[in-house]
Coordinates of N, CA, C and O in Angstrom, one line a residue:
T1446 N -50.8 83.4 153.7 CA -51.6 83.2 152.2 C -52.3 84.2 151.2 O -52.7 85.6 151.5
M1447 N -52.3 83.9 149.9 CA -52.8 84.8 149.0 C -53.7 83.7 147.5 O -53.2 82.6 147.6
P1448 N -55.0 83.9 147.8 CA -55.4 83.5 146.5 C -54.7 83.6 145.3 O -53.7 84.4 145.0
A1449 N -54.6 82.3 144.9 CA -54.2 82.2 143.2 C -54.3 83.4 142.3 O -53.4 83.7 141.6
T1450 N -55.6 84.0 142.4 CA -56.4 84.7 141.2 C -56.2 86.4 142.1 O -56.3 87.1 140.9
G1451 N -54.9 86.2 142.6 CA -54.8 87.5 143.1 C -55.7 88.1 144.3 O -56.5 87.5 144.7
G1452 N -55.6 88.9 145.2 CA -56.6 89.5 145.9 C -55.6 89.5 147.4 O -54.2 89.6 147.1
P1453 N -55.9 90.0 148.6 CA -55.5 90.4 149.6 C -54.7 89.4 150.2 O -54.9 87.7 150.7
A1454 N -53.7 89.2 151.0 CA -52.7 88.2 151.7 C -52.8 87.8 153.3 O -53.4 89.1 153.5
R1455 N -53.1 86.8 153.6 CA -53.5 86.9 154.9 C -53.2 86.6 155.7 O -51.9 85.3 155.2
Q1456 N -51.5 86.3 157.1 CA -51.2 86.6 157.6 C -51.8 85.3 158.1 O -52.8 84.8 159.1
I1457 N -51.4 84.4 158.3 CA -51.7 82.8 159.5 C -50.9 82.7 160.7 O -51.5 82.5 161.8
T1458 N -49.2 83.1 160.8 CA -48.6 83.2 162.2 C -48.6 85.2 162.6 O -48.5 85.3 161.9
H1459 N -48.9 84.7 163.7 CA -48.6 86.0 164.3 C -47.0 86.1 165.4 O -47.4 87.3 166.2
D1460 N -46.6 85.3 165.7 CA -45.4 85.5 167.0 C -44.2 86.4 166.1 O -44.3 86.2 164.4
Q1461 N -43.3 86.4 167.0 CA -42.3 87.3 165.7 C -41.1 86.1 165.9 O -39.9 86.7 164.9
A1462 N -41.2 85.3 166.4 CA -40.3 83.8 165.6 C -39.9 83.7 164.5 O -40.9 83.6 163.5
P1463 N -38.5 83.9 163.7 CA -37.9 83.4 162.8 C -38.4 82.0 162.4 O -38.7 81.3 162.4
K1464 N -39.5 81.9 160.9 CA -39.9 80.5 160.5 C -38.9 80.3 158.8 O -38.9 81.4 158.5
W1465 N -39.0 78.5 158.7 CA -38.7 78.3 157.4 C -39.1 77.7 157.2 O -39.7 76.3 158.0
W1466 N -38.8 76.8 156.2 CA -39.3 75.6 155.0 C -41.0 75.3 155.4 O -41.3 74.3 156.0
P1467 N -41.8 76.2 155.2 CA -43.0 75.7 155.1 C -43.8 75.3 154.8 O -43.0 74.9 153.0
R1468 N -44.3 73.7 154.8 CA -44.8 72.4 154.2 C -46.4 72.3 154.5 O -46.7 72.4 155.2
W1469 N -47.4 72.6 153.0 CA -48.7 72.2 153.4 C -48.7 71.0 154.0 O -48.1 69.7 152.9
S1470 N -49.4 70.2 154.6 CA -50.0 68.6 154.8 C -50.5 68.2 153.2 O -51.3 68.6 152.6
P1471 N -50.5 67.1 152.8 CA -50.9 66.2 151.8 C -52.5 66.9 151.4 O -53.2 67.1 150.7
D1472 N -53.7 66.7 153.0 CA -54.6 67.0 152.7 C -55.1 68.6 152.9 O -56.4 69.5 152.6
G1473 N -54.0 69.6 152.9 CA -54.1 70.9 153.1 C -54.5 71.7 154.0 O -54.7 73.0 154.5
E1474 N -54.9 70.9 155.5 CA -55.5 71.8 156.5 C -54.4 72.0 157.2 O -54.6 72.7 158.3
T1475 N -52.6 71.5 157.4 CA -52.0 72.0 158.4 C -50.6 72.8 157.5 O -50.2 71.6 156.4
L1476 N -50.2 73.5 158.3 CA -49.0 74.3 157.9 C -47.4 73.8 158.3 O -47.7 73.8 160.1
A1477 N -47.0 72.9 158.5 CA -45.8 72.4 159.2 C -44.9 73.4 159.2 O -44.5 74.0 157.5
Y1478 N -43.7 73.9 159.7 CA -42.8 75.4 159.5 C -41.4 74.7 160.4 O -42.1 74.0 161.5
V1479 N -40.2 75.1 160.3 CA -39.2 75.2 161.6 C -39.3 76.8 161.6 O -39.1 77.6 160.9
A1480 N -39.5 76.6 163.3 CA -39.3 77.7 163.9 C -37.9 77.7 164.8 O -38.3 76.7 165.9
Q1481 N -37.7 78.8 165.4 CA -37.2 78.8 167.0 C -37.5 79.0 168.2 O -39.2 79.5 168.0
D1482 N -37.3 78.0 169.3 CA -38.2 77.7 170.2 C -37.4 79.2 171.2 O -37.0 80.0 170.7
S1483 N -37.8 79.2 172.4 CA -37.7 80.0 173.7 C -36.0 79.7 173.8 O -35.7 80.8 174.6
L1484 N -35.3 78.6 173.6 CA -33.5 78.6 173.6 C -33.1 79.0 172.5 O -32.5 78.2 172.5
S1485 N -33.8 79.1 171.6 CA -33.6 79.9 170.3 C -32.9 78.5 169.9 O -31.9 77.8 168.4
K1486 N -33.5 77.2 169.8 CA -33.2 75.9 168.9 C -34.3 76.1 167.7 O -35.4 76.5 167.9
L1487 N -34.2 75.3 166.9 CA -34.9 75.5 165.6 C -36.0 73.9 165.8 O -34.9 72.5 165.4
D1488 N -37.2 74.2 165.6 CA -38.0 72.7 166.1 C -39.3 73.0 165.3 O -39.8 73.8 164.2
L1489 N -40.0 71.9 165.0 CA -41.4 71.3 164.1 C -42.4 72.2 164.8 O -42.6 71.9 166.2
W1490 N -42.9 73.6 164.3 CA -44.6 73.9 165.0 C -45.2 73.6 163.5 O -45.4 72.7 162.6
L1491 N -46.9 73.3 164.2 CA -47.7 73.2 163.2 C -49.0 74.4 163.4 O -48.7 74.9 164.6
I1492 N -49.3 74.8 162.6 CA -50.6 75.6 162.5 C -51.5 75.3 161.6 O -51.8 75.2 160.2
P1493 N -53.0 75.6 161.8 CA -54.1 75.6 161.3 C -53.6 76.3 159.5 O -53.4 77.4 159.8
A1494 N -54.3 75.8 158.8 CA -54.3 76.2 157.0 C -54.7 77.8 157.4 O -54.7 78.6 156.7
Q1495 N -56.1 78.0 158.0 CA -56.9 78.9 158.3 C -56.1 80.0 159.1 O -56.9 81.2 159.3
G1496 N -55.0 79.2 160.0 CA -54.4 79.9 161.2 C -55.2 79.6 162.9 O -56.4 79.1 162.7
G1497 N -54.4 80.7 163.4 CA -55.0 79.9 165.1 C -53.8 80.2 165.8 O -52.4 80.3 165.6
E1498 N -54.1 79.5 166.6 CA -52.4 79.0 167.4 C -51.9 77.7 167.1 O -52.0 76.8 166.7
A1499 N -50.3 78.4 166.7 CA -49.1 77.0 167.1 C -49.4 76.4 167.5 O -48.9 76.4 169.1
K1500 N -48.8 75.1 167.4 CA -48.3 74.2 168.2 C -46.9 73.5 168.1 O -46.6 73.0 166.9
Q1501 N -46.5 73.8 169.0 CA -44.7 73.3 168.9 C -44.5 71.5 169.1 O -45.3 70.9 170.1
L1502 N -44.2 70.8 168.1 CA -44.3 69.1 167.3 C -43.2 68.8 168.0 O -43.3 68.0 169.0
T1503 N -41.7 69.3 168.2 CA -40.6 69.0 169.0 C -39.9 69.7 170.1 O -40.0 71.3 169.9
K1504 N -39.4 69.5 170.7 CA -38.5 69.7 171.6 C -37.2 69.2 171.4 O -36.9 68.3 172.2
T1505 N -36.4 69.5 170.7 CA -35.3 68.5 170.6 C -33.7 69.2 170.8 O -33.7 70.4 171.6
Q1506 N -32.6 68.6 171.1 CA -31.6 69.1 172.2 C -30.8 69.8 170.9 O -29.8 70.8 171.0
G1507 N -30.4 69.2 169.2 CA -30.1 70.2 168.4 C -31.0 71.2 167.6 O -32.3 71.3 168.0
D1508 N -31.0 71.0 166.4 CA -31.4 71.8 165.1 C -32.4 71.4 164.6 O -31.5 69.9 163.8
L1509 N -33.2 71.2 163.8 CA -33.9 70.8 162.5 C -33.9 71.6 161.6 O -34.4 72.4 161.9
F1510 N -34.0 70.9 160.4 CA -33.7 71.4 159.0 C -34.3 70.9 157.9 O -34.9 69.6 158.1
N1511 N -35.3 71.6 157.7 CA -36.1 71.0 156.1 C -37.4 70.6 156.6 O -37.4 69.7 157.9
I1512 N -38.1 70.4 156.1 CA -39.9 69.6 155.9 C -39.8 68.6 155.2 O -39.8 69.5 154.3
L1513 N -40.5 67.3 155.1 CA -41.2 66.6 154.2 C -42.3 66.2 154.8 O -41.8 64.9 156.0
W1514 N -43.4 66.0 154.2 CA -44.8 65.5 154.7 C -44.7 64.1 154.5 O -44.4 63.4 153.5
W1515 N -44.8 62.5 155.3 CA -44.5 61.4 155.1 C -46.2 62.1 153.8 O -47.1 62.3 154.3
P1516 N -46.5 60.8 153.0 CA -47.6 60.7 151.9 C -48.6 60.7 152.8 O -50.0 61.1 152.7
D1517 N -48.9 59.8 154.0 CA -50.3 59.4 154.7 C -50.4 60.4 155.7 O -51.6 60.9 156.5
G1518 N -49.5 61.7 155.7 CA -50.2 63.1 156.4 C -49.6 63.2 157.8 O -49.9 63.7 158.8
Q1519 N -49.1 61.6 158.4 CA -49.2 61.3 160.2 C -47.9 61.6 160.3 O -47.5 60.9 161.6
S1520 N -47.1 61.5 159.7 CA -45.5 61.5 160.4 C -44.7 63.4 159.4 O -45.2 63.2 157.7
L1521 N -44.1 63.6 159.6 CA -43.2 64.3 159.0 C -41.4 64.3 159.4 O -41.2 63.4 160.0
V1522 N -40.9 64.2 158.1 CA -39.4 64.1 157.6 C -38.6 65.4 157.9 O -39.2 66.3 157.6
T1523 N -37.9 65.3 158.5 CA -36.6 66.6 158.5 C -35.5 66.2 159.1 O -35.2 64.8 159.0
T1524 N -34.2 67.0 158.8 CA -32.9 66.8 158.7 C -32.6 67.6 160.1 O -33.3 68.5 160.9
A1525 N -31.7 67.1 160.8 CA -31.5 67.1 162.3 C -29.8 67.4 162.0 O -29.1 66.3 161.6
G1526 N -29.4 68.7 162.8 CA -27.7 68.5 163.0 C -27.6 69.6 164.1 O -28.4 70.3 164.6
P1527 N -26.3 69.6 164.6 CA -25.0 68.4 164.8 C -25.9 66.8 165.5 O -26.7 67.1 166.0
P1528 N -25.5 66.1 165.0 CA -24.3 65.6 164.2 C -24.9 65.2 162.8 O -23.9 65.2 162.1
G1529 N -26.2 65.5 162.7 CA -26.6 65.2 161.4 C -27.2 63.5 161.2 O -26.9 62.5 161.1
F1530 N -28.5 63.2 160.7 CA -30.0 62.5 160.9 C -30.9 62.8 159.6 O -30.8 64.0 159.4
I1531 N -31.4 62.1 159.2 CA -32.6 62.0 158.4 C -33.7 61.6 159.4 O -33.1 60.0 160.5
L1532 N -34.4 62.3 160.4 CA -35.3 61.5 161.2 C -37.3 61.6 160.7 O -37.3 62.9 160.2
R1533 N -37.9 61.1 161.1 CA -39.0 61.4 161.3 C -40.1 61.1 162.6 O -39.8 60.6 163.3
F1534 N -40.9 61.9 162.6 CA -41.5 62.3 163.5 C -43.1 62.1 163.3 O -43.7 62.7 162.4
A1535 N -43.8 61.5 164.5 CA -44.7 61.0 164.6 C -45.9 62.3 164.8 O -45.8 63.0 165.5
M1536 N -47.0 62.4 164.2 CA -47.8 64.0 164.5 C -48.8 63.2 166.0 O -48.6 64.7 167.0
T1537 N -48.3 62.1 166.2 CA -49.4 61.9 167.7 C -47.8 62.2 169.1 O -48.0 62.4 169.9
G1538 N -46.6 62.6 168.4 CA -45.6 63.1 169.5 C -45.0 61.6 170.0 O -45.0 60.8 169.1
G1539 N -43.7 61.4 170.9 CA -42.7 61.2 170.8 C -41.7 61.2 170.4 O -41.1 62.3 169.0
P1540 N -40.8 59.9 170.8 CA -38.8 60.3 170.1 C -39.2 59.9 168.6 O -40.1 59.1 168.2
P1541 N -38.3 60.6 167.7 CA -38.4 60.2 166.1 C -37.7 59.1 166.2 O -36.7 58.6 166.8
K1542 N -38.1 58.2 165.0 CA -37.6 57.4 164.3 C -36.3 57.7 163.6 O -36.1 58.6 162.6
Q1543 N -35.5 57.4 163.6 CA -34.3 57.6 163.3 C -33.3 56.9 161.8 O -33.9 55.4 161.7
L1544 N -34.0 57.6 160.6 CA -34.1 57.2 159.2 C -32.6 56.8 158.4 O -32.2 56.2 157.5
T1545 N -31.3 57.7 159.3 CA -30.1 57.8 158.6 C -29.1 57.4 159.1 O -29.7 57.7 160.8
E1546 N -28.0 57.1 159.0 CA -26.5 56.4 159.9 C -26.3 58.0 160.4 O -26.7 59.5 160.2
R1547 N -25.6 58.1 161.7 CA -24.9 59.3 162.1 C -23.8 60.1 161.8 O -23.2 59.3 160.9
G1548 N -24.0 61.5 161.0 CA -22.7 61.9 160.9 C -23.0 62.4 160.1 O -22.1 63.0 159.0
L1549 N -24.1 62.0 158.7 CA -24.3 62.8 157.2 C -25.2 64.7 157.5 O -25.7 64.3 158.8
F1550 N -25.0 65.3 157.0 CA -25.8 66.4 157.2 C -26.6 66.5 156.0 O -25.7 67.0 154.6
A1551 N -27.3 66.7 155.7 CA -28.2 66.7 154.3 C -29.2 68.0 154.9 O -30.3 67.6 155.2
N1552 N -28.5 69.2 154.2 CA -29.6 70.1 155.1 C -30.9 71.2 153.9 O -30.9 72.3 154.1
D1553 N -30.5 70.9 152.1 CA -31.1 70.9 151.7 C -32.7 70.7 152.0 O -32.4 69.0 152.0
D1554 N -33.6 70.8 150.9 CA -34.9 70.3 151.0 C -34.2 68.6 150.6 O -33.7 68.5 149.6
L1555 N -35.9 68.3 151.0 CA -35.9 66.8 150.8 C -37.3 66.9 150.1 O -38.2 67.4 149.4
R1556 N -36.9 65.6 149.0 CA -38.1 65.1 148.4 C -38.1 63.8 147.9 O -37.8 62.9 148.2
W1557 N -39.7 63.3 148.0 CA -40.0 62.2 147.4 C -40.1 61.6 146.0 O -39.7 62.8 145.2
S1558 N -39.7 60.4 145.6 CA -39.7 60.0 144.4 C -41.0 59.9 144.2 O -41.9 59.7 145.0
A1559 N -41.2 59.5 142.8 CA -43.0 60.2 142.7 C -44.0 58.6 143.3 O -44.7 58.4 143.4
D1560 N -43.2 57.5 143.0 CA -43.2 56.4 143.7 C -43.7 56.3 145.1 O -43.9 54.9 146.0
K1561 N -42.9 56.9 145.9 CA -42.9 57.0 147.0 C -42.4 56.1 148.5 O -42.5 55.9 149.5
K1562 N -41.4 55.6 147.4 CA -40.9 54.5 148.2 C -39.1 54.6 148.5 O -38.4 54.2 149.1
H1563 N -38.8 55.7 147.7 CA -37.6 57.3 147.9 C -37.4 58.2 148.6 O -38.5 59.2 148.2
I1564 N -36.5 59.0 149.2 CA -36.4 60.6 149.9 C -35.0 60.7 148.9 O -33.8 60.0 149.2
Y1565 N -35.2 61.9 148.2 CA -33.7 62.0 147.8 C -33.5 63.8 148.0 O -34.0 64.5 148.8
F1566 N -32.2 64.1 148.5 CA -31.5 64.8 149.2 C -30.2 65.2 149.0 O -29.8 64.4 148.1
N1567 N -29.9 66.3 149.0 CA -28.5 66.7 149.1 C -27.7 66.4 150.2 O -28.1 66.8 151.2
L1568 N -26.2 66.1 150.0 CA -26.1 65.4 151.3 C -23.9 65.7 150.6 O -23.7 65.3 149.6
W1569 N -23.6 66.0 151.8 CA -22.2 66.3 152.2 C -21.6 65.1 152.6 O -22.3 64.4 153.4
R1570 N -20.9 64.0 151.8 CA -19.6 63.4 152.7 C -18.8 63.2 152.5 O -17.8 62.7 153.3
D1571 N -18.2 64.1 152.0 CA -17.0 65.0 153.0 C -16.8 66.6 152.5 O -17.8 67.2 152.4
T1572 N -15.5 67.1 153.1 CA -15.7 68.1 153.1 C -15.6 69.4 151.3 O -15.7 70.6 151.5
T1573 N -15.5 68.8 150.7 CA -15.3 69.5 149.9 C -16.8 69.3 148.1 O -17.0 69.9 147.7
T1574 N -17.6 67.9 148.2 CA -18.7 67.3 147.4 C -19.7 67.2 148.2 O -20.0 66.4 149.2
K1575 N -21.0 67.9 147.5 CA -22.2 67.4 147.7 C -22.6 66.7 146.3 O -22.3 67.2 145.4
N1576 N -23.9 65.5 146.7 CA -24.3 65.3 145.8 C -25.3 65.0 146.1 O -25.9 65.0 147.2
I1577 N -26.8 64.4 144.8 CA -28.2 64.1 145.3 C -27.8 62.8 146.0 O -27.2 61.7 145.1
W1578 N -28.4 62.5 146.6 CA -28.6 60.9 147.3 C -30.0 60.4 147.4 O -31.0 61.0 147.3
S1579 N -30.5 59.2 147.5 CA -31.3 58.7 147.6 C -31.9 57.4 148.7 O -30.9 57.2 148.9
L1580 N -32.4 57.6 149.1 CA -33.2 57.0 150.8 C -33.8 56.3 150.8 O -34.9 56.6 150.4
S1581 N -33.7 54.7 150.8 CA -34.7 54.0 150.7 C -35.7 53.7 151.9 O -35.7 53.6 153.0
V1582 N -36.8 54.4 151.8 CA -38.1 54.6 152.9 C -38.3 52.7 153.5 O -38.6 52.6 154.9
S1583 N -37.6 52.0 152.7 CA -38.4 50.2 153.2 C -37.2 49.5 153.7 O -37.5 49.1 155.3
D1584 N -36.4 49.8 153.6 CA -34.8 49.4 154.1 C -34.0 50.3 154.8 O -33.0 50.0 155.2
G1585 N -33.7 51.6 154.6 CA -32.4 52.6 154.7 C -31.6 52.8 153.9 O -31.1 53.4 154.3
S1586 N -31.0 52.0 153.2 CA -30.4 51.8 152.4 C -30.1 53.2 151.7 O -31.1 53.9 151.0
L1587 N -29.0 53.7 151.9 CA -28.6 55.3 150.5 C -28.4 54.6 149.1 O -27.2 53.6 149.5
R1588 N -28.2 55.7 147.7 CA -27.9 55.7 147.0 C -27.2 56.9 146.5 O -28.5 57.7 146.4
Q1589 N -25.8 56.9 146.2 CA -25.7 58.3 145.6 C -25.7 58.3 144.4 O -25.8 57.5 143.1
L1590 N -26.8 59.8 143.5 CA -27.3 59.3 142.4 C -26.6 60.5 141.4 O -26.3 59.7 140.0
T1591 N -25.6 61.4 142.4 CA -24.8 61.9 141.3 C -23.2 62.0 141.8 O -23.0 61.7 142.7
D1592 N -22.1 62.3 140.6 CA -20.9 62.3 141.2 C -20.4 63.7 140.8 O -20.0 63.6 139.5
F1593 N -20.0 64.5 141.5 CA -19.9 65.8 140.9 C -18.5 66.0 142.0 O -17.7 66.9 141.6
S1594 N -17.8 64.8 141.8 CA -16.2 64.8 142.7 C -15.4 65.5 142.1 O -15.5 65.4 140.6
G1595 N -14.3 66.4 142.6 CA -13.3 66.9 141.8 C -13.6 68.1 140.7 O -13.0 68.7 140.4
R1596 N -15.2 68.2 140.8 CA -15.3 69.3 139.7 C -15.5 70.6 140.9 O -16.3 70.3 141.6
P1597 N -15.1 71.4 139.7 CA -15.5 73.0 140.6 C -17.1 73.5 140.8 O -17.9 72.7 139.7
G1598 N -17.3 74.2 142.0 CA -18.9 74.3 141.8 C -19.5 73.6 143.0 O -18.9 73.3 143.7
F1599 N -20.7 74.1 143.5 CA -21.3 73.3 144.0 C -23.2 73.4 143.9 O -23.8 74.2 143.2
F1600 N -23.7 73.2 144.8 CA -25.4 72.8 144.1 C -26.1 74.1 144.9 O -25.7 74.5 145.8
G1601 N -27.0 74.4 144.1 CA -28.2 75.7 144.6 C -29.2 75.2 145.1 O -28.8 73.7 146.1
R1602 N -30.0 75.6 145.9 CA -31.1 75.3 146.6 C -32.3 75.0 145.6 O -32.8 74.5 146.1
A1603 N -32.2 74.9 144.2 CA -33.2 74.6 143.8 C -33.1 73.1 143.3 O -32.3 72.8 143.5
F1604 N -33.9 72.4 143.7 CA -34.7 70.8 144.1 C -35.8 70.4 143.5 O -36.9 70.7 144.3
A1605 N -36.0 69.4 142.4 CA -37.4 69.0 142.4 C -37.4 67.6 141.9 O -36.4 67.2 141.1
A1606 N -38.7 67.0 141.9 CA -38.6 65.8 140.9 C -40.0 65.5 140.4 O -40.7 66.2 140.9
D1607 N -40.3 64.8 139.3 CA -41.4 64.2 138.6 C -41.1 63.0 138.6 O -40.4 61.7 139.5
D1608 N -42.1 62.5 137.7 CA -42.2 60.7 137.5 C -41.0 59.9 137.3 O -40.4 58.9 137.4
T1609 N -40.2 60.8 136.7 CA -39.1 60.0 135.8 C -37.5 61.1 136.1 O -36.8 60.2 136.2
Y1610 N -38.1 62.4 136.5 CA -36.4 62.7 136.7 C -36.6 63.6 137.7 O -37.7 64.4 138.4
F1611 N -35.0 64.1 138.3 CA -35.2 65.3 138.9 C -34.5 66.2 138.4 O -33.6 65.5 137.6
Y1612 N -34.8 67.5 139.2 CA -34.1 68.4 138.6 C -33.1 69.6 139.4 O -33.8 69.2 140.7
F1613 N -31.9 70.0 139.4 CA -31.1 70.7 140.3 C -30.3 72.0 139.5 O -30.0 71.8 138.4
T1614 N -30.1 72.8 140.7 CA -29.0 73.7 139.6 C -27.6 73.1 140.6 O -27.5 72.5 141.7
W1615 N -27.0 73.1 139.3 CA -25.5 73.7 139.6 C -24.5 74.6 139.3 O -25.0 75.1 138.0
V1616 N -24.2 75.0 140.3 CA -23.2 76.4 140.0 C -21.7 76.2 140.3 O -20.8 76.0 140.9
E1617 N -21.4 76.8 138.9 CA -19.8 76.9 139.2 C -19.3 78.3 138.7 O -19.0 79.0 139.7
N1618 N -19.5 79.1 137.1 CA -19.4 80.4 137.3 C -20.9 81.0 137.9 O -21.0 81.7 138.0
T1619 N -21.8 80.7 137.0 CA -22.9 80.6 137.1 C -23.9 80.0 137.3 O -23.7 78.7 136.9
G1620 N -25.2 80.0 137.5 CA -25.9 79.0 137.8 C -26.9 78.2 136.3 O -27.5 78.8 135.7
D1621 N -27.1 76.6 136.6 CA -27.2 76.4 135.1 C -28.0 75.3 136.2 O -27.8 74.8 137.7
I1622 N -29.3 74.8 135.1 CA -30.1 73.8 135.7 C -29.8 72.8 134.9 O -29.8 72.8 133.9
W1623 N -29.5 71.3 135.8 CA -29.6 70.1 135.3 C -30.8 69.1 135.3 O -31.4 69.6 136.3
V1624 N -31.0 68.1 134.8 CA -32.1 67.0 134.5 C -31.3 65.6 134.6 O -29.6 65.4 133.9
M1625 N -31.7 64.7 135.8 CA -31.1 63.5 135.8 C -32.6 62.5 135.4 O -33.5 62.6 136.5
D1626 N -32.1 61.8 135.0 CA -33.6 60.5 134.5 C -32.9 59.1 135.8 O -32.2 59.2 135.9
V1627 N -33.8 59.7 136.7 CA -33.5 58.9 138.0 C -33.3 57.3 137.4 O -33.0 56.8 138.3
E1628 N -34.2 56.8 136.8 CA -34.3 55.2 136.3 C -32.9 54.9 135.8 O -32.7 53.8 136.3
R1629 N -33.0 55.7 135.6 CA -31.5 54.9 134.2 C -30.6 56.1 135.0 O -29.3 55.5 134.4
E1630 N -30.3 56.7 135.9 CA -29.0 57.2 136.6 C -28.0 58.2 135.8 O -27.2 58.3 136.3
E1631 N -28.7 58.8 134.5 CA -28.2 59.6 133.9 C -28.7 60.9 134.1 O -29.6 61.4 134.4

């Protein structure tokens, strides 16, 4: 970490395992991230914000990608693959709750809607087109929000959401930034 006003950086983790998708807990006290375990599986790890000993939260058979904290900070949402699920892991441990059907693969960033009723994500539904989808956390229903079928190009890694819009990059020849009104789906 580094102070926003500048100054020296402070190392939080000290092991040599590669790490991805660091995310601060809602209260700012814990950092969750994905790292390789001793079997080279990608699992969820937690470490206090001030540093200290890391704790492995999951020991999965497949690999986990991405992290999204549940708004109350009591669980983490992540994508798993193969075969492809969105899963919710309780901070207290135990088996995950499967939020989506088997066979989808959403390996890019997960984002909350402003009202915290939906999770937005990029999803491959076939081998040629990736689109942005919405997952209802109340009933598990999925809704496709974009349609780039038959269009050359691909989604970039940038994806953000605010109260009314979400923003994403779409790369045809060069990267462009797009914006979509979530309410009107335009």
